[in-house]
Coordinates of C-alpha atoms and ligand atoms in Angstrom, one line a residue:
M549 CA 100.5 124.0 106.0
R550 CA 96.7 123.1 106.4
T551 CA 96.5 123.0 110.4
F552 CA 98.3 126.6 109.7
I553 CA 95.0 127.8 107.7
R554 CA 92.8 126.0 109.8
L555 CA 94.5 127.7 112.7
T556 CA 94.4 130.9 111.3
A557 CA 90.7 130.6 110.4
I558 CA 89.5 130.4 113.8
V559 CA 91.7 133.9 114.7
R560 CA 90.2 135.2 111.3
P561 CA 87.1 137.3 113.3
Y562 CA 90.0 138.6 114.7
F563 CA 91.3 140.3 111.3
W564 CA 90.5 144.2 112.2
W565 CA 92.0 143.6 116.4
M566 CA 95.2 142.3 114.8
A567 CA 95.4 144.4 111.9
L568 CA 95.3 147.5 113.8
A569 CA 97.6 146.6 116.8
A570 CA 99.7 145.6 113.4
L571 CA 99.7 148.8 113.0
I572 CA 100.2 150.2 116.1
G573 CA 103.2 148.2 116.7
F574 CA 104.6 149.2 113.4
A575 CA 103.7 152.9 114.2
T576 CA 105.8 152.2 117.8
T577 CA 108.9 151.1 115.4
G578 CA 108.3 154.0 113.3
S579 CA 108.9 156.5 116.6
G580 CA 111.7 154.8 118.3
I581 CA 113.6 155.1 114.4
G582 CA 112.4 158.7 114.2
L583 CA 113.3 159.3 117.4
L584 CA 116.9 158.0 116.6
M585 CA 117.1 159.6 112.8
T586 CA 115.9 163.7 114.6
S587 CA 119.2 163.0 117.4
A588 CA 121.1 161.9 115.3
Y589 CA 120.1 164.8 113.2
I590 CA 120.5 167.1 116.2
I591 CA 124.0 165.7 117.5
A592 CA 125.1 165.6 114.3
K593 CA 123.9 169.7 113.1
A594 CA 124.7 171.0 116.3
A595 CA 128.4 169.5 115.9
L596 CA 128.4 172.8 113.2
Q597 CA 127.3 175.3 115.9
P598 CA 124.4 176.5 113.7
P599 CA 122.0 179.3 115.5
M600 CA 119.7 177.8 118.5
A601 CA 116.9 178.1 116.3
A602 CA 118.2 175.6 113.0
L603 CA 117.8 173.3 115.3
Q604 CA 113.9 173.6 116.3
L605 CA 113.0 171.1 114.6
G606 CA 115.2 168.5 115.5
I607 CA 114.2 169.2 119.2
V608 CA 110.4 169.3 118.5
G609 CA 111.0 166.1 116.7
V610 CA 112.6 164.3 119.1
R611 CA 109.9 165.5 121.5
F612 CA 107.1 164.1 119.5
F613 CA 108.8 160.8 118.4
G614 CA 109.9 160.0 121.9
L615 CA 106.6 160.8 123.8
A616 CA 104.7 159.2 120.6
R617 CA 106.8 155.6 121.4
G618 CA 105.5 155.3 124.7
V619 CA 102.4 156.0 124.2
L620 CA 102.3 153.5 121.0
R621 CA 104.2 151.2 123.0
Y622 CA 101.8 150.8 125.4
A623 CA 98.2 151.0 123.4
E624 CA 100.4 148.2 121.4
R625 CA 100.8 145.9 124.5
L626 CA 96.8 147.0 125.5
V627 CA 95.5 145.7 121.7
S628 CA 98.0 142.9 121.1
H629 CA 97.2 141.0 124.6
N630 CA 93.4 142.4 124.3
T631 CA 93.7 140.5 121.1
T632 CA 94.9 137.7 122.3
F633 CA 92.7 136.8 124.7
K634 CA 89.8 137.2 122.6
I635 CA 91.6 134.7 120.7
L636 CA 92.5 132.3 124.2
A637 CA 88.3 132.7 125.1
K638 CA 87.7 131.8 121.5
L639 CA 89.8 128.7 121.6
R640 CA 88.9 127.2 124.9
L641 CA 85.0 127.5 123.7
W642 CA 85.8 126.6 120.5
F643 CA 87.2 122.9 122.5
Y644 CA 85.1 122.3 124.6
D645 CA 82.7 122.9 122.4
A646 CA 84.2 120.4 120.0
I647 CA 85.3 118.3 122.5
E648 CA 81.3 117.6 124.5
P649 CA 79.6 114.9 122.0
L650 CA 83.5 112.9 122.2
A651 CA 83.0 111.7 125.3
P652 CA 83.1 109.1 126.5
A653 CA 83.3 107.1 123.6
R654 CA 86.2 109.0 121.9
L655 CA 88.1 110.5 124.1
M656 CA 88.5 106.2 125.8
H657 CA 91.2 106.0 123.7
F658 CA 93.7 109.1 125.0
K659 CA 95.6 109.2 128.1
S660 CA 94.1 111.7 130.6
G661 CA 97.4 113.4 131.0
D662 CA 98.1 113.5 127.5
L663 CA 93.9 115.3 127.2
L664 CA 94.7 117.6 130.4
Q665 CA 98.5 118.7 128.4
R666 CA 96.1 120.0 125.0
V667 CA 93.3 121.2 127.1
V668 CA 96.4 123.4 129.2
D669 CA 99.5 123.8 126.9
D670 CA 98.4 123.1 123.7
I671 CA 95.7 125.7 123.4
Q672 CA 98.1 128.0 126.1
S673 CA 100.7 127.3 123.3
L674 CA 97.7 128.3 120.1
E675 CA 96.7 131.5 122.3
N676 CA 100.5 133.3 121.1
I677 CA 99.6 132.7 117.8
Y678 CA 99.3 136.5 116.4
T679 CA 101.7 138.0 118.8
R680 CA 104.7 135.1 118.5
V681 CA 103.8 134.3 115.0
L682 CA 101.2 136.3 113.1
A683 CA 102.4 140.2 113.8
P684 CA 106.4 140.0 114.0
P685 CA 107.1 139.3 109.8
I686 CA 104.2 141.9 109.4
T687 CA 105.6 144.7 112.0
A688 CA 109.4 143.8 110.4
L689 CA 108.0 144.1 106.2
L690 CA 106.3 147.2 107.2
V691 CA 109.7 148.9 108.7
A692 CA 111.9 147.7 106.8
L693 CA 109.8 148.9 103.4
L694 CA 109.7 151.7 105.4
M695 CA 113.5 152.4 105.2
W696 CA 113.9 151.8 102.2
F697 CA 112.1 154.5 101.5
L698 CA 114.0 156.5 103.6
A699 CA 117.1 155.4 102.1
G700 CA 116.1 155.1 98.7
A701 CA 115.2 159.2 99.5
Y702 CA 119.1 159.7 99.7
S703 CA 120.7 156.9 97.7
L704 CA 119.5 154.6 95.5
Q705 CA 122.8 152.4 96.9
A706 CA 122.0 152.4 100.4
A707 CA 118.7 151.3 100.1
L708 CA 119.7 148.6 98.0
L709 CA 122.3 147.5 100.5
I710 CA 119.7 147.9 103.8
L711 CA 117.8 145.3 100.8
G712 CA 120.1 142.8 101.0
F713 CA 121.4 142.8 104.8
H714 CA 116.9 142.8 105.6
L715 CA 117.0 139.6 103.9
L716 CA 119.8 138.0 105.2
A717 CA 118.0 139.4 108.5
G718 CA 114.3 138.4 108.4
L719 CA 114.8 135.2 106.0
G720 CA 118.8 134.2 106.2
V721 CA 119.0 133.8 110.6
P722 CA 115.2 133.1 110.7
L723 CA 115.5 129.5 107.9
L724 CA 119.3 128.3 109.4
T725 CA 117.8 128.7 112.6
M726 CA 114.6 126.4 111.6
Q727 CA 117.1 124.0 110.0
L728 CA 118.9 124.1 114.1
S729 CA 115.8 124.1 116.4
R730 CA 114.2 121.4 113.8
G731 CA 112.2 119.1 116.8
L732 CA 113.2 120.8 119.7
S733 CA 109.9 122.8 120.6
V734 CA 108.0 119.5 119.3
G735 CA 110.8 118.0 121.9
I736 CA 110.3 120.2 124.7
M737 CA 106.4 119.6 124.1
N738 CA 106.5 115.8 124.1
R739 CA 108.9 115.9 127.1
K740 CA 106.5 118.3 129.1
T741 CA 103.4 115.6 128.1
D742 CA 105.4 112.3 129.6
Q743 CA 105.7 114.7 132.4
Q744 CA 102.4 114.9 133.2
L745 CA 101.3 111.9 132.4
L746 CA 104.5 110.7 135.0
A747 CA 102.8 112.8 137.2
L748 CA 99.5 112.3 137.3
D749 CA 100.1 108.9 137.7
L750 CA 102.2 109.8 140.5
F751 CA 99.3 111.5 142.8
Q752 CA 97.0 108.6 141.4
G753 CA 98.8 105.8 142.4
V754 CA 101.0 106.4 144.8
G755 CA 99.6 103.5 147.2
E756 CA 99.7 100.7 144.6
L757 CA 103.8 102.0 143.3
Q758 CA 104.8 101.4 147.9
V759 CA 102.6 98.2 147.9
Y760 CA 104.6 97.2 144.7
G761 CA 108.0 99.1 145.8
R762 CA 108.0 101.0 141.9
L763 CA 107.8 104.4 144.1
A764 CA 112.2 104.3 142.9
G765 CA 111.9 103.7 139.7
H766 CA 108.9 105.9 138.8
L767 CA 111.0 108.6 140.2
Q768 CA 114.2 107.6 138.6
A769 CA 111.5 107.9 135.0
M770 CA 110.6 111.2 136.1
R771 CA 114.2 111.6 136.4
T772 CA 115.1 110.6 133.3
T773 CA 112.6 112.9 131.8
E774 CA 113.3 115.9 133.1
A775 CA 117.0 115.4 132.2
A776 CA 115.8 115.0 128.8
K777 CA 113.8 117.8 128.8
L778 CA 116.6 119.8 130.4
Q779 CA 119.2 119.5 127.7
L780 CA 117.0 120.0 124.6
Q781 CA 115.9 123.6 126.8
R782 CA 120.1 124.0 126.6
K783 CA 119.9 123.1 123.0
N784 CA 117.1 125.6 122.6
A785 CA 118.9 128.2 124.4
L786 CA 122.1 127.8 122.5
V787 CA 120.0 127.9 119.3
E788 CA 118.4 131.6 120.5
G789 CA 121.4 133.2 121.8
L790 CA 123.5 132.3 118.0
Q791 CA 119.8 133.5 116.9
E792 CA 120.7 136.9 118.6
S793 CA 124.1 137.3 117.8
L794 CA 123.4 136.5 114.0
T795 CA 121.0 140.1 113.8
G796 CA 123.5 141.6 116.6
L797 CA 126.0 140.4 114.3
L798 CA 123.5 141.9 110.7
M799 CA 122.7 144.9 112.0
N800 CA 126.0 146.2 112.9
G801 CA 127.2 144.7 109.4
A802 CA 124.6 147.2 107.7
V803 CA 126.2 150.1 109.2
I804 CA 129.5 149.8 108.6
T805 CA 128.7 148.6 105.3
I806 CA 126.5 151.5 105.2
L807 CA 129.0 153.8 106.0
W808 CA 131.7 152.5 103.8
A809 CA 129.3 153.0 100.7
L810 CA 128.0 156.5 101.2
I811 CA 131.7 158.2 103.7
P812 CA 133.3 158.5 99.8
K813 CA 129.9 160.6 98.9
V814 CA 130.4 162.7 101.8
S815 CA 133.3 163.7 100.3
T816 CA 132.3 164.0 96.6
G817 CA 129.4 166.0 98.2
G818 CA 126.5 163.4 97.0
I819 CA 125.6 163.3 100.4
N820 CA 125.7 165.9 103.3
G821 CA 127.2 164.1 106.7
I822 CA 124.2 165.1 108.6
S823 CA 122.6 162.8 106.1
L824 CA 124.8 160.1 107.2
A825 CA 124.5 159.8 110.9
V826 CA 120.6 159.8 110.6
I827 CA 120.5 157.2 108.0
T828 CA 123.2 154.8 110.1
L829 CA 120.9 156.0 113.3
A830 CA 118.0 153.9 111.0
V831 CA 119.8 151.3 109.9
M832 CA 120.4 150.2 113.5
A833 CA 116.8 150.7 114.4
S834 CA 115.3 148.4 111.5
F835 CA 116.8 146.2 113.0
E836 CA 115.0 145.6 116.1
P837 CA 111.4 143.8 114.4
F838 CA 113.9 141.4 113.3
I839 CA 115.4 140.2 116.3
P840 CA 111.4 137.8 116.9
L841 CA 111.9 136.9 113.3
P842 CA 113.7 133.5 114.0
A843 CA 111.3 132.3 117.8
A844 CA 108.5 132.7 115.0
V845 CA 109.5 129.7 113.2
K846 CA 110.0 127.9 116.0
H847 CA 106.6 128.9 117.4
L848 CA 105.3 128.0 114.0
E849 CA 106.3 124.9 114.6
A850 CA 105.1 124.2 117.9
D851 CA 102.4 125.7 117.6
R852 CA 101.5 123.1 114.1
H853 CA 103.0 121.0 116.5
A854 CA 99.4 121.9 119.0
G855 CA 96.9 122.0 116.4
N856 CA 98.2 119.0 114.8
R857 CA 97.3 117.2 118.4
L858 CA 93.9 119.3 119.3
F859 CA 92.9 118.4 115.8
E860 CA 93.9 114.8 116.2
I861 CA 90.9 115.2 118.8
L862 CA 88.7 117.4 117.0
D863 CA 88.4 115.3 114.0
A864 CA 87.2 111.8 115.4
K865 CA 83.6 112.0 114.7
P866 CA 81.2 112.3 117.8
E867 CA 80.2 107.9 118.4
T868 CA 76.5 109.6 119.6
T869 CA 74.9 112.2 118.0
S870 CA 71.7 114.3 118.9
P871 CA 68.5 114.6 115.9
T872 CA 68.4 117.6 114.4
V873 CA 64.4 118.3 115.8
P874 CA 64.4 115.3 118.3
V875 CA 61.2 114.2 119.5
N876 CA 59.7 114.7 123.1
F877 CA 60.2 112.5 125.4
P878 CA 57.4 110.3 126.0
A879 CA 54.6 110.1 129.2
N880 CA 54.8 105.9 128.5
L881 CA 57.9 104.9 129.8
A882 CA 57.9 101.4 128.5
I883 CA 61.2 99.8 127.4
Q884 CA 62.2 98.0 124.5
A885 CA 65.4 96.7 123.6
E886 CA 65.2 94.7 120.5
N887 CA 68.0 93.2 118.2
L888 CA 70.5 95.1 120.2
S889 CA 73.8 93.7 119.1
F890 CA 77.3 95.9 120.2
T891 CA 80.6 95.4 119.6
Y892 CA 83.0 97.3 120.8
P893 CA 85.6 99.2 118.9
G894 CA 89.1 97.5 118.1
N895 CA 86.6 93.7 119.7
R896 CA 86.5 91.0 117.6
S897 CA 83.8 89.3 119.8
K898 CA 80.3 90.6 120.7
A899 CA 79.6 92.8 123.7
L900 CA 76.0 92.0 123.4
D901 CA 74.2 90.1 120.6
S902 CA 70.5 89.9 119.4
I903 CA 69.1 90.7 123.0
T904 CA 65.2 91.5 123.0
F905 CA 63.6 92.2 126.4
S906 CA 60.9 94.4 126.4
V907 CA 60.4 96.7 130.2
P908 CA 56.7 97.4 131.1
A909 CA 56.6 101.3 132.3
G910 CA 56.7 101.3 136.2
Q911 CA 58.1 97.9 136.2
H912 CA 61.1 96.7 138.1
I913 CA 63.9 94.7 136.4
A914 CA 67.1 92.8 136.8
I915 CA 69.3 92.1 134.6
V916 CA 72.2 89.4 136.0
G917 CA 75.1 87.2 135.2
P918 CA 78.8 86.4 135.6
S919 CA 81.4 89.4 134.9
G920 CA 81.7 90.4 131.3
A921 CA 78.3 88.8 130.8
G922 CA 77.6 92.5 129.0
K923 CA 75.4 94.4 131.2
S924 CA 77.5 97.4 131.8
T925 CA 77.1 97.8 128.1
I926 CA 73.2 98.0 128.1
T927 CA 74.1 101.2 130.4
S928 CA 76.2 102.9 128.1
L929 CA 74.0 101.8 125.5
F930 CA 70.8 103.3 127.0
M931 CA 72.3 106.3 128.2
R932 CA 73.5 107.0 124.7
F933 CA 77.6 106.5 125.1
W934 CA 77.6 104.1 121.9
N935 CA 75.4 103.8 119.3
S936 CA 75.0 99.8 118.7
S937 CA 75.6 98.2 116.2
K938 CA 72.4 96.9 114.8
G939 CA 68.7 96.4 116.9
Q940 CA 67.9 99.3 119.0
I941 CA 66.5 100.6 122.6
S942 CA 62.7 102.6 122.1
I943 CA 60.6 104.4 125.8
G944 CA 56.7 103.9 124.6
G945 CA 57.4 103.1 121.4
I946 CA 59.8 106.0 119.9
S947 CA 63.9 105.0 119.6
I948 CA 65.9 106.6 121.7
S949 CA 68.1 108.1 118.7
R950 CA 65.1 110.1 118.6
F951 CA 65.9 111.9 121.7
D952 CA 67.8 115.1 122.4
S953 CA 70.9 113.0 124.3
E954 CA 70.4 115.7 127.6
E955 CA 66.7 115.1 127.8
L956 CA 67.1 111.7 127.5
R957 CA 69.8 111.6 130.2
R958 CA 67.6 114.0 132.1
N959 CA 64.7 111.4 132.2
I960 CA 67.1 108.6 133.4
A961 CA 69.2 108.4 136.7
L962 CA 72.1 106.4 136.7
V963 CA 74.4 105.0 139.7
S964 CA 77.2 103.5 137.5
Q965 CA 79.5 101.4 139.0
R966 CA 82.3 103.7 138.5
T967 CA 80.6 106.9 140.4
Y968 CA 82.6 109.4 140.1
L969 CA 83.2 112.2 142.6
F970 CA 84.3 115.1 141.7
A971 CA 86.9 117.1 144.1
E972 CA 84.1 118.9 145.8
T973 CA 82.4 119.2 148.8
I974 CA 79.3 117.0 149.2
R975 CA 76.6 120.1 148.3
E976 CA 78.5 121.1 145.3
N977 CA 78.3 117.0 144.5
L978 CA 74.7 116.7 145.6
L979 CA 74.0 119.6 143.2
L980 CA 74.9 118.2 140.7
A981 CA 71.9 116.3 140.2
K982 CA 69.4 119.4 141.4
P983 CA 71.5 122.7 140.4
D984 CA 68.9 124.5 142.7
A985 CA 67.8 121.6 145.5
T986 CA 67.1 123.5 149.4
D987 CA 69.2 122.6 152.0
E988 CA 66.5 121.0 152.9
E989 CA 66.2 118.3 150.0
L990 CA 69.6 118.1 150.4
R991 CA 69.6 116.8 153.9
N992 CA 66.6 114.4 153.3
A993 CA 67.9 112.5 150.2
L994 CA 71.5 112.1 152.8
S995 CA 69.1 110.7 155.5
L996 CA 67.4 108.6 153.2
C997 CA 70.6 106.5 152.3
G998 CA 72.2 106.2 155.6
L999 CA 74.2 109.2 155.8
S1000 CA 72.3 111.5 157.9
G1001 CA 75.6 111.9 159.8
F1002 CA 76.9 114.0 156.3
S1003 CA 74.4 116.9 156.9
S1004 CA 76.1 119.2 159.3
K1005 CA 79.0 118.3 156.7
L1006 CA 77.4 120.1 153.6
D1007 CA 80.3 122.4 153.2
E1008 CA 83.3 119.5 153.9
W1009 CA 85.5 118.7 151.3
I1010 CA 85.4 114.8 150.1
G1011 CA 89.2 115.0 148.3
Q1012 CA 90.0 114.3 145.4
H1013 CA 87.9 111.4 143.7
G1014 CA 85.7 111.7 146.9
M1015 CA 89.4 109.7 148.6
K1016 CA 88.2 111.0 152.4
L1017 CA 85.0 109.3 151.6
S1018 CA 84.2 105.2 152.6
G1019 CA 84.0 103.3 149.4
G1020 CA 80.4 102.8 150.6
E1021 CA 79.7 106.2 151.7
R1022 CA 80.9 107.1 147.9
Q1023 CA 78.1 105.0 146.9
R1024 CA 75.7 106.5 148.8
L1025 CA 76.6 109.7 148.1
A1026 CA 75.7 108.7 143.8
I1027 CA 72.4 106.9 145.5
A1028 CA 71.5 110.5 147.3
R1029 CA 72.2 112.5 143.8
V1030 CA 69.7 110.3 142.3
V1031 CA 66.9 110.9 145.2
L1032 CA 67.5 114.1 144.3
Q1033 CA 67.0 114.0 140.4
N1034 CA 63.7 112.4 140.8
A1035 CA 64.4 111.3 136.6
P1036 CA 61.5 108.8 135.7
I1037 CA 63.7 105.6 134.9
I1038 CA 66.0 104.7 137.5
I1039 CA 69.6 102.4 136.6
L1040 CA 71.2 100.9 139.1
D1041 CA 74.2 99.3 138.0
E1042 CA 76.0 97.1 140.9
A1043 CA 75.0 99.9 142.8
T1044 CA 75.4 98.5 146.6
A1045 CA 78.3 96.2 145.7
N1046 CA 80.7 98.5 148.0
L1047 CA 78.1 98.0 150.7
D1048 CA 78.7 95.7 154.1
G1049 CA 75.5 93.6 154.5
I1050 CA 73.5 95.7 156.8
T1051 CA 73.7 99.1 155.0
E1052 CA 72.8 97.6 151.7
K1053 CA 69.4 96.0 153.0
E1054 CA 69.0 99.5 154.3
V1055 CA 69.7 101.6 151.0
T1056 CA 68.2 98.2 149.1
E1057 CA 64.7 99.0 151.0
T1058 CA 65.2 103.2 150.0
L1059 CA 65.8 102.3 146.6
A1060 CA 62.6 100.4 146.3
A1061 CA 61.2 103.6 148.5
I1062 CA 61.9 106.0 145.7
S1063 CA 61.6 104.7 142.8
R1064 CA 57.9 102.8 143.8
G1065 CA 56.1 103.5 140.6
K1066 CA 59.2 104.5 138.6
T1067 CA 60.8 102.6 136.1
M1068 CA 63.8 100.7 137.5
I1069 CA 66.3 98.2 135.9
T1070 CA 69.1 96.8 138.3
I1071 CA 72.0 95.2 137.0
T1072 CA 74.2 92.8 139.3
H1073 CA 76.1 89.6 139.4
R1074 CA 74.8 89.5 142.9
L1075 CA 71.6 87.7 143.6
K1076 CA 69.5 89.4 146.6
A1077 CA 66.5 89.8 147.6
M1078 CA 64.8 89.0 144.2
D1079 CA 61.5 88.2 144.1
Q1080 CA 61.2 91.8 144.4
Y1081 CA 62.1 92.0 140.7
D1082 CA 58.7 91.2 137.8
N1083 CA 60.8 90.3 136.3
I1084 CA 65.1 88.7 135.9
I1085 CA 66.8 88.8 132.9
V1086 CA 70.2 86.4 133.1
L1087 CA 72.8 87.6 130.5
D1088 CA 75.9 85.4 129.6
K1089 CA 78.9 86.3 127.4
G1090 CA 76.2 88.9 125.3
R1091 CA 73.3 86.8 125.2
I1092 CA 70.4 86.1 127.1
F1093 CA 70.2 82.7 128.7
E1094 CA 67.3 82.9 130.4
Q1095 CA 64.3 85.8 131.2
G1096 CA 61.2 85.7 134.4
A1097 CA 60.7 85.9 137.5
H1098 CA 62.9 84.5 140.5
E1099 CA 60.6 81.6 141.6
R1100 CA 60.1 80.6 137.3
L1101 CA 63.9 80.7 136.8
M1102 CA 64.7 78.8 140.6
S1103 CA 62.2 76.2 138.9
R1104 CA 64.4 75.4 135.7
E1105 CA 67.8 73.7 136.0
G1106 CA 69.3 77.0 134.3
L1107 CA 72.3 79.7 135.1
Y1108 CA 70.4 81.3 137.5
R1109 CA 69.6 78.6 139.9
R1110 CA 73.1 78.0 139.1
M1111 CA 74.4 81.2 139.9
W1112 CA 71.3 81.2 142.9
E1113 CA 72.3 78.0 144.9
L1114 CA 76.2 78.9 144.8
Q1115 CA 75.9 82.6 145.9
H1116 CA 73.9 81.0 148.3
S1117 CA 75.6 77.9 149.6
T1118 CA 79.3 80.8 150.0
E1119 CA 77.2 82.4 152.6
M1120 CA 75.3 80.1 154.6
G1121 CA 79.6 78.6 154.3
Ligands
ATP1126 P1 81.4 93.1 135.1 O1 80.1 92.4 136.0 O2 83.0 92.2 135.7 O3 80.4 95.1 135.2 P2 79.9 93.6 132.7 O4 78.6 91.8 132.7 O5 78.9 94.9 133.2 O6 81.2 92.9 133.5 P3 80.5 94.3 130.2 O7 80.8 95.4 131.2 O8 79.3 95.1 130.1 O9 80.1 93.3 131.3 O10 81.7 94.8 129.5 C1 81.2 93.6 128.5 C2 82.2 92.8 127.5 O11 82.8 93.9 127.2 C3 83.3 92.4 127.9 O12 84.1 90.8 128.0 C4 84.9 93.6 128.2 O13 85.5 93.1 128.7 C5 83.8 94.4 127.1 N1 84.1 96.0 127.2 C6 83.9 96.7 128.3 N2 83.9 97.8 128.5 C7 85.1 97.9 127.4 C8 85.4 99.3 126.3 N3 84.7 100.3 126.6 N4 86.2 98.9 125.2 C9 86.4 97.5 125.2 N5 85.9 97.0 125.2 C10 84.8 96.8 126.5

């Protein structure tokens, strides 16, 4: 119930639009009832062969209700679709606004197919909350009230009988349907999520599945999920068929009962024959808005499930937030990490343990160490993807938590280990770093990174995740973004790891050229051209093992010298 109340709170701004749509919906069904009533009146009256003038009122009524029903149906569709699209736009914006601060730390626990399903299907399901869940009971209630009032004007007994049948159709059938279809909508939604997860794994991992001979097994898992979904859909169709038949049965039952109760009154003069025909046909028409009620109960269950899944994400507290009154980014770019500690949620051991180091403005430092030492974690803390558990990082003497996160990220150019390239053209991928860059600037950045060959292919599509490029080309494209972003602080996390020796040397020279006068932190486990760094921080198991310039570290019998000798003896060998 809480989920439903929270969902209705989201659509509350469109209350008047929904009220208008419900009112026109009621008027449309009312016109349908009016049309049948006036038609019945004409047919019954004409059977008594009255003068033509006596039928005039009925004829005008048929014309009026016939035309009104068409026009009102059109207006109702227009207003309800307009309301639905307004709700959809609001839901999507609301979800994206809420999800953005959660990335990446809080979204890490969700599989990407599952997130996709929530963003697309769950929101799609909720877009119909008005047309499928809220509107049908309102229209049915208004029509029922009209019907009881009309029938009551002729006979109280008829009104009470209709009330009974309406209660059965409006409460009995939906409750029975809810009982029979319990779990079906949610089951179908869950099977769809499974299908999306399997399909995404198939597209992205088809190479691995083929290499390890798992393709047939994966396809079988997809078939099994499809069969399970089909079975649930079949059950669902059976319940739907049953609910429609039951509503039809109740409608016919109501008509027969009314005839059975009122025909004797015609013979005794309690009601005239024409009125009996009019009421009977009106009763038939009054069941039309009851047909979607069982489906509304099912949609309610599906919407509650979709709402729960969305709120599950949205109720997560963002790992980092921007301050309400952020401090301007300083001109002084000296960086200081003080007593920095961090443990990933769910991990026992610290990824970083009381780290202290400083980077004077304009200096270049390297952070080196074996795999898992905590090097990339420092990058994540710098970019404020995570907050440190203890200690802080400051720039120009101001803690980074006091800057607006977007401004902080604008001032730091990052090439991470896992560069993400969008399934777009080379141009679009570069413009991400500088949306207003000219072609000349793009070409210049490409050529600085040894990609002059791409200058004539700016509009070429690079495939999903940049699949049409080699690993080295992807990395260089990421570095070209750094050139374009022209930020005062540069962080390179294994930026040249995928390059061959010659290209690596060229790109390293380019990076040295573009980072002149800027503050730069290079994270690497490959100890090459280390004498270019002002300071080298050697990290192991989350702690600083030693730090200093290359010469100084080489003069000691420490981890750095062991790593350097090991790497260089392997290369010589
Ligand atoms: P590499 O050179 O292999 O990239 P690294 O020095 O950059 O290693 P980090 O990626 O910082 O190491 O990881 C430090 C520790 O934190 C590792 O033990 C790793 O398993 C753990 N870790 C990293 N990312 C996460 C995460 N998102 N959730 C949980 N633990 C993590």
